[in-house]
Structure formats: C-alpha cells, structure tokens
Coordinates of C-alpha atoms and ligand atoms in Angstrom, one line a residue:
M15 CA 0.0 0.0 0.0
T16 CA 1.5 3.3 -1.1
D17 CA 0.8 6.4 0.8
L18 CA -0.3 9.4 -1.3
S19 CA 0.7 13.0 -1.4
C20 CA -0.7 16.0 -3.2
D21 CA -0.9 19.8 -3.1
V22 CA -4.7 19.9 -2.5
A23 CA -6.8 17.0 -1.1
I24 CA -10.6 17.5 -1.6
L25 CA -12.9 15.5 0.6
G26 CA -16.2 15.0 -1.2
A27 CA -17.0 14.6 -5.0
G28 CA -20.2 16.6 -5.0
T29 CA -20.9 19.9 -6.7
A30 CA -18.6 21.9 -4.3
G31 CA -15.8 19.2 -4.3
L32 CA -15.8 19.0 -8.1
A33 CA -15.7 22.8 -8.5
A34 CA -12.8 22.9 -5.9
E35 CA -10.9 20.2 -7.7
R36 CA -11.3 22.0 -11.1
S37 CA -10.2 25.3 -9.7
A38 CA -7.2 24.0 -7.8
R39 CA -6.0 22.0 -10.8
K40 CA -6.5 25.1 -13.0
A41 CA -4.2 27.0 -10.6
G42 CA -1.5 24.3 -11.1
A43 CA -2.1 22.0 -8.1
R44 CA -1.7 18.3 -8.0
T45 CA -5.1 17.2 -6.6
L46 CA -6.7 14.2 -5.0
L47 CA -10.5 14.0 -4.9
I48 CA -11.6 11.6 -2.1
D49 CA -15.1 10.2 -1.9
P50 CA -16.5 6.9 -0.5
Y51 CA -19.0 6.5 -3.3
F52 CA -18.5 8.6 -6.4
A53 CA -22.2 8.1 -6.9
G54 CA -22.9 11.4 -8.6
T55 CA -23.7 14.7 -6.8
V56 CA -26.6 15.0 -4.4
C57 CA -28.2 17.5 -6.8
A58 CA -28.4 14.9 -9.6
T59 CA -29.0 11.7 -7.5
V60 CA -31.4 12.7 -4.7
G61 CA -31.7 16.5 -4.7
C62 CA -32.5 19.2 -7.2
M63 CA -33.1 17.2 -10.3
P64 CA -35.3 14.2 -9.1
S65 CA -37.3 16.7 -6.9
K66 CA -37.9 18.9 -9.9
L67 CA -38.9 15.9 -12.0
L68 CA -41.6 14.9 -9.4
I69 CA -42.8 18.5 -9.2
A70 CA -43.1 18.6 -13.0
A71 CA -45.3 15.5 -12.9
G72 CA -47.5 17.1 -10.2
N73 CA -47.8 20.3 -12.2
A74 CA -48.9 18.3 -15.3
A75 CA -51.7 16.7 -13.2
H76 CA -52.6 20.1 -11.8
G77 CA -52.8 21.6 -15.3
V78 CA -55.4 18.9 -16.3
R79 CA -57.5 19.7 -13.2
L80 CA -57.3 23.4 -14.1
A81 CA -58.3 23.0 -17.7
P82 CA -62.1 23.3 -17.2
E83 CA -61.5 26.8 -15.8
F84 CA -60.6 27.8 -19.4
G85 CA -63.6 25.9 -20.9
V86 CA -61.4 23.0 -21.8
M87 CA -63.4 20.0 -20.5
T88 CA -61.5 17.0 -19.2
Q89 CA -61.9 14.1 -16.9
P90 CA -59.9 14.2 -13.6
P91 CA -56.4 13.0 -14.4
L92 CA -55.7 9.3 -14.0
I93 CA -52.3 9.0 -12.4
D94 CA -50.2 6.0 -13.0
G95 CA -47.9 6.3 -10.0
A96 CA -45.5 3.6 -11.2
A97 CA -45.1 5.5 -14.5
V98 CA -44.6 8.8 -12.7
M99 CA -41.8 7.3 -10.6
A100 CA -40.3 5.5 -13.6
R101 CA -39.9 8.8 -15.5
V102 CA -38.4 10.5 -12.5
R103 CA -35.8 7.7 -12.2
A104 CA -35.1 7.5 -16.0
L105 CA -34.4 11.2 -16.4
R106 CA -32.6 11.3 -13.0
D107 CA -30.3 8.5 -14.2
D108 CA -29.4 10.5 -17.3
F109 CA -28.4 13.5 -15.1
V110 CA -26.4 11.2 -12.8
A111 CA -24.7 9.6 -15.8
S112 CA -23.5 12.9 -17.1
T113 CA -22.1 13.8 -13.6
K114 CA -20.3 10.5 -13.5
E115 CA -18.7 11.2 -16.9
G116 CA -17.2 14.2 -15.2
F117 CA -15.3 11.8 -12.8
E118 CA -14.0 9.8 -15.8
S119 CA -12.6 12.8 -17.5
L120 CA -10.4 13.7 -14.5
P121 CA -6.6 13.0 -14.8
E122 CA -5.7 9.5 -13.9
G123 CA -5.2 8.9 -10.2
T124 CA -7.1 11.9 -9.1
C125 CA -10.1 10.0 -7.8
V126 CA -9.6 8.0 -4.6
Q127 CA -12.6 6.0 -3.5
S128 CA -12.5 6.1 0.3
R129 CA -13.5 8.0 3.4
A130 CA -10.8 10.2 4.8
R131 CA -10.2 11.7 8.2
F132 CA -7.5 14.0 9.7
T133 CA -4.8 12.4 11.9
A134 CA -2.8 15.7 12.2
P135 CA -2.8 19.1 10.4
G136 CA -2.1 18.4 6.7
E137 CA -2.3 14.6 7.2
L138 CA -5.2 12.3 6.5
V139 CA -5.8 8.6 6.7
L140 CA -8.0 6.5 4.3
E141 CA -10.1 3.5 5.3
D142 CA -7.5 1.1 4.0
G143 CA -4.9 2.7 6.3
R144 CA -3.0 4.6 3.5
R145 CA -1.8 8.1 4.6
V146 CA -2.4 11.2 2.5
T147 CA -0.3 14.2 3.0
A148 CA -1.6 17.5 1.5
R149 CA -0.4 21.1 1.5
A150 CA -4.0 22.1 1.8
V151 CA -7.4 20.4 2.3
V152 CA -10.9 21.4 1.0
L153 CA -13.8 20.0 3.0
A154 CA -16.8 19.5 0.7
T155 CA -18.5 16.6 2.3
G156 CA -22.1 17.9 1.9
S157 CA -25.0 17.2 4.3
A158 CA -27.4 14.4 5.1
P159 CA -31.0 14.2 6.2
V160 CA -31.6 14.1 9.9
V161 CA -33.8 11.3 11.2
P162 CA -35.1 12.1 14.7
G163 CA -34.9 9.3 17.2
P164 CA -38.5 8.1 17.3
F165 CA -38.6 7.7 13.5
K166 CA -35.4 5.5 13.4
D167 CA -37.0 2.1 14.0
L168 CA -39.8 2.3 11.4
G169 CA -37.9 0.8 8.5
D170 CA -38.8 1.6 5.0
R171 CA -42.1 3.2 6.0
V172 CA -39.9 6.2 6.8
L173 CA -38.5 8.0 3.8
T174 CA -36.0 10.8 3.3
N175 CA -34.8 12.6 0.1
Q176 CA -32.3 9.7 -0.2
T177 CA -35.1 7.1 -0.6
V178 CA -38.3 8.8 -1.8
F179 CA -37.3 8.8 -5.5
D180 CA -36.8 5.1 -5.5
L181 CA -40.4 4.3 -4.5
P182 CA -41.8 1.9 -7.1
D183 CA -45.2 3.6 -6.8
L184 CA -46.9 6.5 -5.1
P185 CA -48.1 6.0 -1.5
K186 CA -51.8 6.5 -0.7
R187 CA -51.4 8.4 2.5
L188 CA -48.2 10.4 3.2
A189 CA -47.1 12.4 6.2
V190 CA -44.4 15.0 5.6
I191 CA -42.4 16.1 8.6
G192 CA -40.8 19.5 8.0
A193 CA -42.1 22.5 6.0
G194 CA -38.7 23.7 4.7
P195 CA -37.8 23.6 1.0
I196 CA -37.8 19.8 0.7
G197 CA -41.0 19.3 2.7
L198 CA -42.9 22.0 0.8
E199 CA -41.8 21.0 -2.7
L200 CA -42.4 17.3 -2.2
A201 CA -45.6 17.6 -0.3
Q202 CA -47.2 19.7 -3.0
A203 CA -45.9 17.5 -5.8
M204 CA -47.2 14.4 -4.1
A205 CA -50.6 16.1 -3.3
R206 CA -50.9 17.1 -7.0
L207 CA -50.3 13.4 -7.9
G208 CA -53.3 12.4 -5.9
V209 CA -51.5 11.4 -2.7
E210 CA -53.3 12.3 0.5
V211 CA -50.7 14.5 2.1
T212 CA -50.5 15.9 5.7
L213 CA -47.6 18.3 6.3
F214 CA -46.3 18.9 9.9
D215 CA -43.8 21.4 11.2
H216 CA -43.1 22.2 14.8
A217 CA -42.6 25.9 13.8
D218 CA -45.5 28.2 12.9
R219 CA -44.0 29.4 9.6
L220 CA -43.7 27.7 6.3
G221 CA -40.4 27.9 4.4
G222 CA -38.8 30.4 6.8
L223 CA -40.9 33.2 5.4
A224 CA -40.9 36.4 7.6
D225 CA -43.5 38.5 5.9
D226 CA -47.1 37.9 7.1
A227 CA -48.8 38.6 3.7
V228 CA -46.3 36.5 1.7
H229 CA -46.7 33.7 4.2
E230 CA -50.5 33.9 4.1
A231 CA -50.3 33.6 0.3
L232 CA -48.4 30.3 0.6
L233 CA -50.6 29.1 3.4
T234 CA -53.9 29.6 1.5
T235 CA -52.5 27.8 -1.5
L236 CA -51.2 24.8 0.4
R237 CA -54.4 24.5 2.5
R238 CA -56.3 23.9 -0.7
E239 CA -54.1 20.9 -1.5
M240 CA -53.2 19.2 1.7
V241 CA -53.8 19.1 5.5
L242 CA -51.4 21.3 7.4
H243 CA -50.4 21.1 11.1
L244 CA -48.1 23.9 12.1
G245 CA -46.6 24.5 15.5
T246 CA -47.2 20.8 16.2
K247 CA -44.9 18.0 17.3
A248 CA -45.9 14.6 15.7
T249 CA -44.9 11.4 17.5
P250 CA -44.8 8.1 15.6
E251 CA -45.6 4.6 16.6
D252 CA -45.5 1.3 14.7
A253 CA -49.0 0.4 13.2
G254 CA -48.1 -2.7 11.3
E255 CA -48.0 -1.9 7.6
A256 CA -48.5 1.8 8.5
V257 CA -47.2 4.4 10.9
R258 CA -49.5 6.1 13.4
L259 CA -48.6 9.7 14.1
S260 CA -50.1 11.5 17.1
W261 CA -50.1 15.2 17.8
E262 CA -51.9 17.5 20.2
G263 CA -55.5 17.1 19.3
G264 CA -55.2 14.3 16.8
S265 CA -53.8 11.1 15.4
A266 CA -53.9 9.3 12.1
E267 CA -52.2 6.5 10.2
F268 CA -50.0 7.0 7.1
D269 CA -48.5 4.5 4.7
R270 CA -45.3 6.5 4.6
V271 CA -43.7 9.3 6.5
L272 CA -41.3 11.6 4.6
L273 CA -38.7 13.2 6.8
A274 CA -37.7 16.7 5.6
A275 CA -36.6 18.0 8.9
G276 CA -33.2 19.5 7.8
R277 CA -29.9 18.3 6.5
P278 CA -27.0 18.9 8.9
P279 CA -23.5 19.0 7.5
N280 CA -21.4 15.8 7.2
V281 CA -18.5 16.9 9.4
R282 CA -18.5 14.3 12.1
D283 CA -15.9 11.6 11.8
L284 CA -13.5 13.8 9.8
G285 CA -11.1 14.1 12.8
L286 CA -11.4 17.9 12.7
E287 CA -9.9 18.2 16.2
A288 CA -6.8 16.5 14.9
A289 CA -6.6 19.2 12.2
G290 CA -6.4 21.8 14.9
L291 CA -9.6 23.6 13.8
T292 CA -11.9 25.6 16.0
L293 CA -15.5 24.2 15.8
D294 CA -18.8 26.0 16.4
D295 CA -21.6 24.6 18.6
H296 CA -22.7 22.3 15.7
G297 CA -19.2 20.9 15.2
V298 CA -18.7 22.9 12.0
P299 CA -15.3 24.6 11.6
V300 CA -15.4 28.3 12.1
F301 CA -14.6 29.8 8.7
D302 CA -14.4 33.0 6.8
R303 CA -17.3 33.4 4.3
E304 CA -15.1 35.4 1.8
T305 CA -12.1 33.1 1.7
L306 CA -13.8 29.8 2.9
Q307 CA -10.7 29.4 5.1
C308 CA -11.1 27.7 8.5
G309 CA -9.3 29.9 11.0
E310 CA -5.6 30.3 10.0
A311 CA -5.2 26.6 8.9
P312 CA -4.7 25.5 5.3
V313 CA -8.2 24.0 5.4
F314 CA -11.1 25.4 3.4
I315 CA -14.8 24.4 3.6
A316 CA -17.3 24.7 0.8
G317 CA -20.9 23.8 -0.1
D318 CA -23.5 22.2 2.3
A319 CA -20.6 21.1 4.6
N320 CA -20.4 24.7 6.0
A321 CA -24.2 25.0 6.4
D322 CA -24.0 28.7 5.3
R323 CA -25.9 28.8 2.0
P324 CA -27.0 25.2 1.2
V325 CA -28.0 25.7 -2.4
L326 CA -26.5 24.5 -5.6
H327 CA -25.1 27.7 -7.2
E328 CA -23.4 28.6 -3.9
A329 CA -21.9 25.1 -3.5
S330 CA -20.4 25.6 -7.0
A331 CA -19.2 29.1 -6.3
E332 CA -17.8 28.2 -2.9
G333 CA -15.9 25.2 -4.4
A334 CA -14.2 27.5 -6.9
I335 CA -13.2 30.0 -4.2
A336 CA -12.0 27.3 -1.8
G337 CA -10.0 25.4 -4.5
R338 CA -8.3 28.6 -5.7
N339 CA -7.4 29.7 -2.1
A340 CA -6.2 26.2 -1.2
V341 CA -3.5 26.6 -3.9
A342 CA -2.8 30.3 -3.0
W343 CA -2.5 29.6 0.7
P344 CA -1.2 31.5 2.7
A345 CA -1.9 34.3 0.3
V346 CA -5.6 33.7 0.2
V347 CA -7.8 36.1 -1.8
R348 CA -11.1 37.5 -0.5
S349 CA -14.1 37.1 -2.9
A350 CA -17.2 39.3 -2.8
R351 CA -20.1 36.9 -2.4
M352 CA -23.3 36.9 -4.4
V353 CA -26.6 38.3 -3.2
P354 CA -28.1 35.5 -1.1
S355 CA -31.1 33.9 -2.7
S356 CA -33.3 30.9 -2.1
M357 CA -36.1 29.6 -4.4
I358 CA -38.6 26.9 -3.4
F359 CA -40.2 25.4 -6.4
T360 CA -43.8 25.2 -5.2
D361 CA -46.6 26.7 -7.2
P362 CA -46.5 29.6 -6.7
P363 CA -42.8 29.6 -6.0
V364 CA -41.4 30.9 -2.7
V365 CA -38.4 33.2 -3.1
Q366 CA -36.2 35.1 -0.7
V367 CA -33.6 37.4 -2.2
G368 CA -31.1 39.7 -0.4
R369 CA -32.1 41.0 3.0
A370 CA -33.8 43.9 4.8
P371 CA -31.6 47.0 4.8
Q372 CA -29.7 48.1 7.8
G373 CA -31.5 51.1 9.3
E374 CA -34.7 52.5 8.0
A375 CA -36.5 50.1 5.6
L376 CA -38.7 51.3 2.8
T377 CA -41.2 48.6 1.6
G378 CA -43.4 48.1 -1.4
R379 CA -46.0 45.4 -2.1
S380 CA -47.6 43.9 -5.2
D381 CA -50.7 41.8 -5.0
Y382 CA -50.8 39.1 -7.7
G383 CA -54.4 38.3 -6.9
D384 CA -55.3 41.1 -9.2
Q385 CA -52.4 40.9 -11.7
G386 CA -53.3 40.8 -15.4
R387 CA -51.2 38.0 -16.8
A388 CA -51.6 35.9 -13.7
R389 CA -55.4 36.1 -14.0
V390 CA -55.2 35.4 -17.7
E391 CA -53.5 32.1 -16.8
A392 CA -55.8 31.4 -13.8
R393 CA -52.9 31.9 -11.5
G394 CA -54.1 35.1 -9.9
H395 CA -52.8 34.6 -6.4
G396 CA -49.7 35.8 -4.6
Q397 CA -47.8 38.5 -2.9
V398 CA -44.5 40.3 -3.4
L399 CA -42.7 42.3 -0.7
L400 CA -39.8 44.5 -1.8
Q401 CA -37.4 46.1 0.7
A402 CA -35.2 49.1 0.0
A403 CA -32.9 51.4 1.9
A404 CA -33.6 55.0 2.7
P405 CA -33.2 57.7 1.5
D406 CA -32.9 56.8 -2.2
G407 CA -34.8 53.5 -2.4
R408 CA -31.9 51.3 -3.3
L409 CA -33.3 47.7 -3.4
T410 CA -31.9 45.3 -0.8
G411 CA -34.3 42.4 -0.5
A412 CA -37.5 40.7 -1.5
E413 CA -39.9 38.0 -0.3
I414 CA -42.1 36.5 -2.9
C415 CA -44.9 33.9 -3.1
A416 CA -46.3 34.7 -6.6
P417 CA -46.6 33.2 -10.0
G418 CA -43.3 33.4 -12.0
G419 CA -41.6 34.0 -8.6
E420 CA -38.4 32.3 -9.8
H421 CA -38.0 34.8 -12.7
L422 CA -39.0 37.8 -10.6
G423 CA -36.5 36.7 -8.0
H424 CA -33.7 36.6 -10.6
L425 CA -34.5 40.0 -11.9
L426 CA -34.5 41.4 -8.3
A427 CA -31.3 39.6 -7.4
W428 CA -29.5 41.1 -10.4
A429 CA -31.0 44.6 -9.6
I430 CA -29.8 44.3 -6.0
T431 CA -26.3 43.2 -7.2
E432 CA -26.2 46.3 -9.5
G433 CA -27.2 48.6 -6.7
H434 CA -30.4 49.7 -8.5
T435 CA -33.0 51.9 -6.9
A436 CA -36.8 51.4 -7.4
S437 CA -36.7 54.5 -9.6
D438 CA -33.9 52.9 -11.8
L439 CA -36.1 49.8 -12.4
L440 CA -39.2 51.8 -13.2
S441 CA -37.2 53.5 -15.9
R442 CA -36.6 50.2 -17.6
P443 CA -39.0 48.5 -20.1
F444 CA -41.8 46.3 -18.7
Y445 CA -43.4 44.4 -21.6
H446 CA -47.2 44.0 -21.4
P447 CA -48.8 41.7 -20.4
T448 CA -46.2 40.0 -18.3
L449 CA -45.8 38.8 -14.7
E450 CA -42.9 41.2 -14.4
E451 CA -45.2 44.2 -14.8
G452 CA -46.8 43.3 -11.5
L453 CA -43.6 44.4 -9.7
R454 CA -44.3 48.0 -10.7
N455 CA -46.8 48.5 -7.9
A456 CA -44.2 47.6 -5.3
L457 CA -41.5 49.7 -7.0
R458 CA -43.8 52.7 -7.1
D459 CA -44.6 52.3 -3.3
I460 CA -40.9 52.5 -2.6
C461 CA -40.4 55.4 -5.0
R462 CA -43.1 57.4 -3.3
A463 CA -41.5 56.9 0.0
T464 CA -38.1 58.3 -1.2
S465 CA -36.7 61.7 -2.0
R466 CA -36.6 60.5 -5.6
P467 CA -39.8 61.1 -7.6
L468 CA -41.3 58.5 -9.9
P469 CA -39.4 58.8 -13.2
G470 CA -41.0 61.9 -14.8
D471 CA -41.2 60.6 -18.4
Q472 CA -42.9 57.3 -17.4
D473 CA -46.7 57.0 -17.5
E474 CA -48.0 56.2 -14.1
G475 CA -51.2 54.5 -15.3
A476 CA -51.7 50.8 -15.7
P477 CA -52.6 48.9 -18.9
P478 CA -55.4 46.3 -18.5
G479 CA -54.4 44.1 -15.6
G480 CA -51.0 45.7 -15.5
Ligands
FAD505 C1 -34.3 17.1 -2.3 C2 -33.4 18.3 -2.5 C3 -33.7 19.2 -3.5 C4 -32.8 20.3 -3.7 N1 -33.2 21.2 -4.6 C5 -32.4 22.2 -4.9 C6 -32.8 23.2 -5.9 O1 -33.8 23.0 -6.5 N2 -31.9 24.2 -6.1 C7 -30.8 24.4 -5.4 O2 -30.0 25.4 -5.6 N3 -30.4 23.5 -4.4 C8 -31.2 22.4 -4.2 N4 -30.8 21.5 -3.2 C9 -29.6 21.7 -2.5 C10 -28.4 21.3 -3.3 O3 -28.6 20.0 -3.8 C11 -27.1 21.3 -2.4 O4 -26.9 22.5 -1.9 C12 -25.9 20.8 -3.2 O5 -26.1 19.7 -3.9 C13 -24.7 20.7 -2.2 O6 -23.6 20.2 -2.9 P1 -22.3 19.8 -2.1 O7 -21.2 19.6 -3.0 O8 -22.1 20.6 -0.9 O9 -22.7 18.3 -1.5 P2 -22.9 16.9 -2.2 O10 -23.3 17.0 -3.6 O11 -23.8 16.2 -1.2 O12 -21.5 16.3 -2.1 C14 -20.9 15.8 -0.9 C15 -20.0 14.6 -1.2 O13 -19.2 14.3 -0.1 C16 -19.1 12.9 0.0 N5 -18.7 12.6 1.4 C17 -19.5 12.6 2.5 N6 -18.7 12.2 3.6 C18 -17.4 12.1 3.1 C19 -16.1 11.8 3.8 N7 -16.0 11.6 5.0 N8 -15.0 11.8 3.0 C20 -15.1 12.0 1.7 N9 -16.3 12.3 1.0 C21 -17.4 12.4 1.8 C22 -20.4 12.4 -0.4 O14 -20.3 11.1 -0.8 C23 -20.8 13.3 -1.6 O15 -20.3 12.8 -2.8 C24 -31.6 20.4 -3.0 C25 -31.3 19.5 -2.0 C26 -32.1 18.4 -1.8 C27 -31.7 17.4 -0.8
NAD506 N1 -35.4 24.7 -4.2 C1 -34.3 24.7 -3.4 O1 -33.3 25.4 -3.5 C2 -34.1 23.6 -2.4 C3 -35.0 22.5 -2.4 C4 -34.9 21.5 -1.4 C5 -33.8 21.6 -0.5 N2 -33.0 22.6 -0.6 C6 -31.9 22.7 0.4 O2 -31.8 21.6 1.2 C7 -31.7 22.0 2.6 C8 -32.4 21.1 3.5 O3 -33.8 21.3 3.3 P1 -34.9 20.9 4.4 O4 -36.2 21.3 3.9 O5 -34.7 19.4 4.8 O6 -34.4 21.6 5.7 P2 -34.7 23.0 6.4 O7 -33.8 23.0 7.6 O8 -34.7 24.2 5.5 O9 -36.2 22.8 6.9 C9 -36.6 21.9 7.9 C10 -37.9 22.2 8.4 O10 -38.3 21.1 9.3 C11 -38.8 21.6 10.5 N3 -38.5 20.6 11.5 C12 -37.3 20.2 12.0 N4 -37.4 19.1 12.9 C13 -38.8 18.9 12.9 C14 -39.5 17.9 13.6 N5 -39.0 17.0 14.5 N6 -40.9 18.0 13.5 C15 -41.5 18.9 12.6 N7 -40.8 19.8 11.9 C16 -39.4 19.8 12.1 C17 -38.1 22.9 10.7 O11 -38.9 23.8 11.5 C18 -38.0 23.4 9.3 O12 -39.1 24.2 8.9 C19 -32.2 23.5 2.7 O13 -31.4 24.2 3.5 C20 -32.2 23.9 1.3 O14 -31.2 24.9 1.1 C21 -33.1 23.6 -1.5

C-alpha cells in the first residue's frame, strides 16, 4: 500500500468538491479527490433534479385539473404512480450519468474511493490505512437528512430525500415532517399526484418566510391541496404496515412518512480536532465566508458542509473559491459573495432574495391576486414584498410567493447586485402583459417613500391588468 501526497486534497466529490478540484487544478495544483462512493452529486441523484422531476409531474396533473377553468373540459387526471416514478428515475439517471462522466474525465489517479479523516494538520488517513499528505485540504462533504430518534425504527415506511425517489409507486397516505424547501416541494408535488398529504412542522411558519402577507399567500395555496399542522410535534408509533402519528388534538395512520426536517453537514468523523480547527456549537469549523478558510489553517470548507448557504449555485461558487485559495494559501484572496437567494419550487414559487436594509426600511407590495397576466392564466394569487434602503430606495431584498416568482427573483437579485433603486427599475421597459409588470406597484410604493420622484417621463397609469 503506497501512501499518497498532493498539493490539495478535496474531501467529497459533489458539486462543491468537483468545483474545488477544477479550480485547484487550473491553478496548477496536483489534486486528489476523495469520496467513498463517487455516486454522482446529491443534486443529480437525490436532490434538485429528481425533486424537480416529481414537481413537473405534479404540475402536469394540476394543469389537467385546471383545464375546465378555461372551458377545456377534461376528466380528472388518471395518475399511474409507477409510470410517474419510472420517468423520475429515468431522467434522474441521465443526469447522474453525465455527472459520472465528469469523474471519468479527471486526470488518472485523481479519484480516490474512500472516506478520509485527519490524523494531524495536513495529514489524512484513508479507510485502508493509507496516509495522504496534502499542503491544503478542502472539506466538501455535503449534508445528510436528519432522522429524529422516534422515527429511526420504522424501517422503509420512513422516507427521506435519499429514498423517496426510489419508491416503485406513489403511496396513498403520506405524512411529511418539516415544511422547509424539501417538505414544501415534495408535499405539493405528491398532493398534486393524488397522494393524501399531511404536512407537519413544529414551527409556525412555512419555508422560513418572515412577511405575514407573503406567508399567508403560501398558506392559503397549500391549504387547498393538503392538510397542514403547524406549531405541532408529531410522535410516531408502529402500526403494522402503516405508521401512526399522534399530535396534540389528533392522530392518524399513514402508509409512509417523509422526513424533511433538515440536512445537517457531514462533518462528524472527519477528525477535525486533529486538524487543529476551532469548531462551532454544531461541530462545523469556524470559517471566513469570503475566503472559505477555516481559521488560519490551510483548510477550506465549501458547499453544504459549511451550512451557510446550502443551495447549488453557492456550492459551486464556494468550491471554486476554496479550490483557488487552497492553492494560493497562505496568500488567500477574498471574494465578494453573491446576493443570497433561495427559491422553493412550489406553485406559486417561494423566493427570498437579499435582506432587509440596515437602518430604515422602505417597503413596497404587489398583490398578484389582481395581476393581469396571472389572472389570464388562472394563476391570480400571490404577494411580493420589496425592501429598500432610505433615503434613495436602493433595493436590498424581496420575499415572494407569486406566479413566476423564480423569474421575478432573478430579476431582483440582479438589480440588487447592480445597486439599482426602485426608480432605476421603473425607468426600464416592462413588456405588457407579463408577470414582471406586477412588480411596478411595489416599486412605485418605494419610489413614493423616497426623496426621488417617480421617473418623470414614465406613464403612471396601468394597462389592463398591469
Ligand atoms: C431534495 C433536494 C432538493 C434540492 N433542490 C435544490 C434546488 O432546486 N436548487 C438548489 O439550488 N439547491 C437544491 N438543493 C440543495 C443542493 O442539492 C445542495 O446545496 C448541493 O447539492 C450541495 O452540494 P455539495 O457539493 O455541498 O454536497 P454533495 O453533492 O452532497 O457532495 C458531498 C459529497 O461528499 C461525500 N462525502 C461525505 N462524507 C465524506 C467523507 N467523510 N469523505 C469524503 N467524502 C465524503 C459524499 O459522498 C458526496 O459525494 C436540494 C437538495 C435536496 C436534498
Ligand atoms: N429549491 C431549493 O433550492 C431547495 C429544495 C430543497 C432543498 N434545498 C436545500 O436543502 C436544505 C435542506 O432542506 P430541508 O427542507 O430538509 O431543511 P430546512 O432545515 O430548511 O427545513 C426543515 C424544516 O423542518 C422543521 N423541523 C425540523 N425538525 C422537525 C420535527 N422534528 N418535526 C417537525 N418539523 C421539524 C423545521 O422547523 C423546518 O421548517 C435546505 O437548507 C435547502 O437549502 C433547497
């Protein structure tokens, strides 16, 4: 058994790890990419892509149910659960295959299939006892679903994002525990596919939304499609083929329980103490968001492993920063980070972009219940909150639950990045009739609250439904 050495060792061959490896190699480093499975990224295998595939199926069924609203008469959709799941897996496998091709194109000897843990700063040991010495290390080990104690002994009646997409058929009665992004997306998709869904969260808010009106818009949508129990703790017990959940004021049996109660980082068992790192209360190394460096050590942490911004584009960006800085160490370079954003692909989508300003906040609202294009498409429901800084109305943040939210969210994230004011955006074209037009009400609210007038050469009227 030959020990290994490299300039940069990357633990984890997911999105962040692959980006770190690419960026370190581009900067001239000899790299080793260490992963126990090389199964493909979480995004492709059990994350973004299969969840979006299930959502697409749910939305197809929803479209059929909505058709009579347009005078297009149909029968209720007949859902072939096995066919739905087969399509999810077939396309998922395509995405996974292309991720795996990426492993094959790496220089020979780069991939090391094993788990690694630190034995000393700059020194790791693999499962087979081989030692790896590295000038710098990137931690990109991702995250994994939490399974609270009482749910642990219920076998395959309990699902997580790691198992739900392998169901051969859709369940009849599904409990979803956790109303974060995973719980919301999958609960709605399943409900639209004819599954009787009950969604539980011990918090009172869905999807971490702060604004009451935006939250209410999501709540009313979901209440039409499933049973919701918020601010409730559900306790499971074995009920033979099913699971019985009990909560204050009720109890019911479910064929399956989907746990979507969070995904803590995979940082245990990495021997982080041996690496001399300072850990926070959750065992995650304390790190600098702009360099991804852990303290002063030649160790960098990227993607879900640092639990900072657990979304795909950030995993990829953080991997690139960490890989480059691992090579540059000790001369690490600070990177300005992107405007934070999160998009939950419910219908309507739930979007959070940027943040409230420091100091006085100017706010504007748009009601998509009365928005032209949304009503044309029988999607007239939703709320947008825009936040801006005084005195000039520079946009800083948004909370959205409205049709087209993912597109509105991008527009706003880019405007915030550019430092645009509400007045700046109102001076730009808004094509009619689009969902984007709906933003103008919120932008005008902000404009009126600032020292800046509405752009003088813009009509303040509204086209039909605009
Ligand atoms: C159901 C679901 C839906 C999602 N949908 C979206 C979405 O629509 N949009 C979005 O932006 N984000 C979404 N996300 C989040 C996104 O998938 C993650 O933020 C992203 O995949 C994280 O990438 P990563 O590289 O940090 O982790 P991963 O891709 O999980 O990679 C971590 C790697 O580390 C390896 N590893 C673990 N332990 C060790 C060890 N000890 N040594 C070596 N290697 C190890 C693992 O095998 C794995 O290959 C979703 C997530 C889930 C679960
Ligand atoms: N569209 C997207 O970008 C997308 C989609 C899915 C997942 N993700 C990423 O995956 C990560 C994990 O998602 P998640 O939804 O599992 O986690 P989360 O931490 O965002 O949400 C978990 C939810 O479960 C609740 N909860 C926790 N324990 C509970 C319990 N015992 N009983 C009832 N409720 C409980 C919490 O209050 C919270 O609302 C997210 O941080 C997100 O960034 C992103």
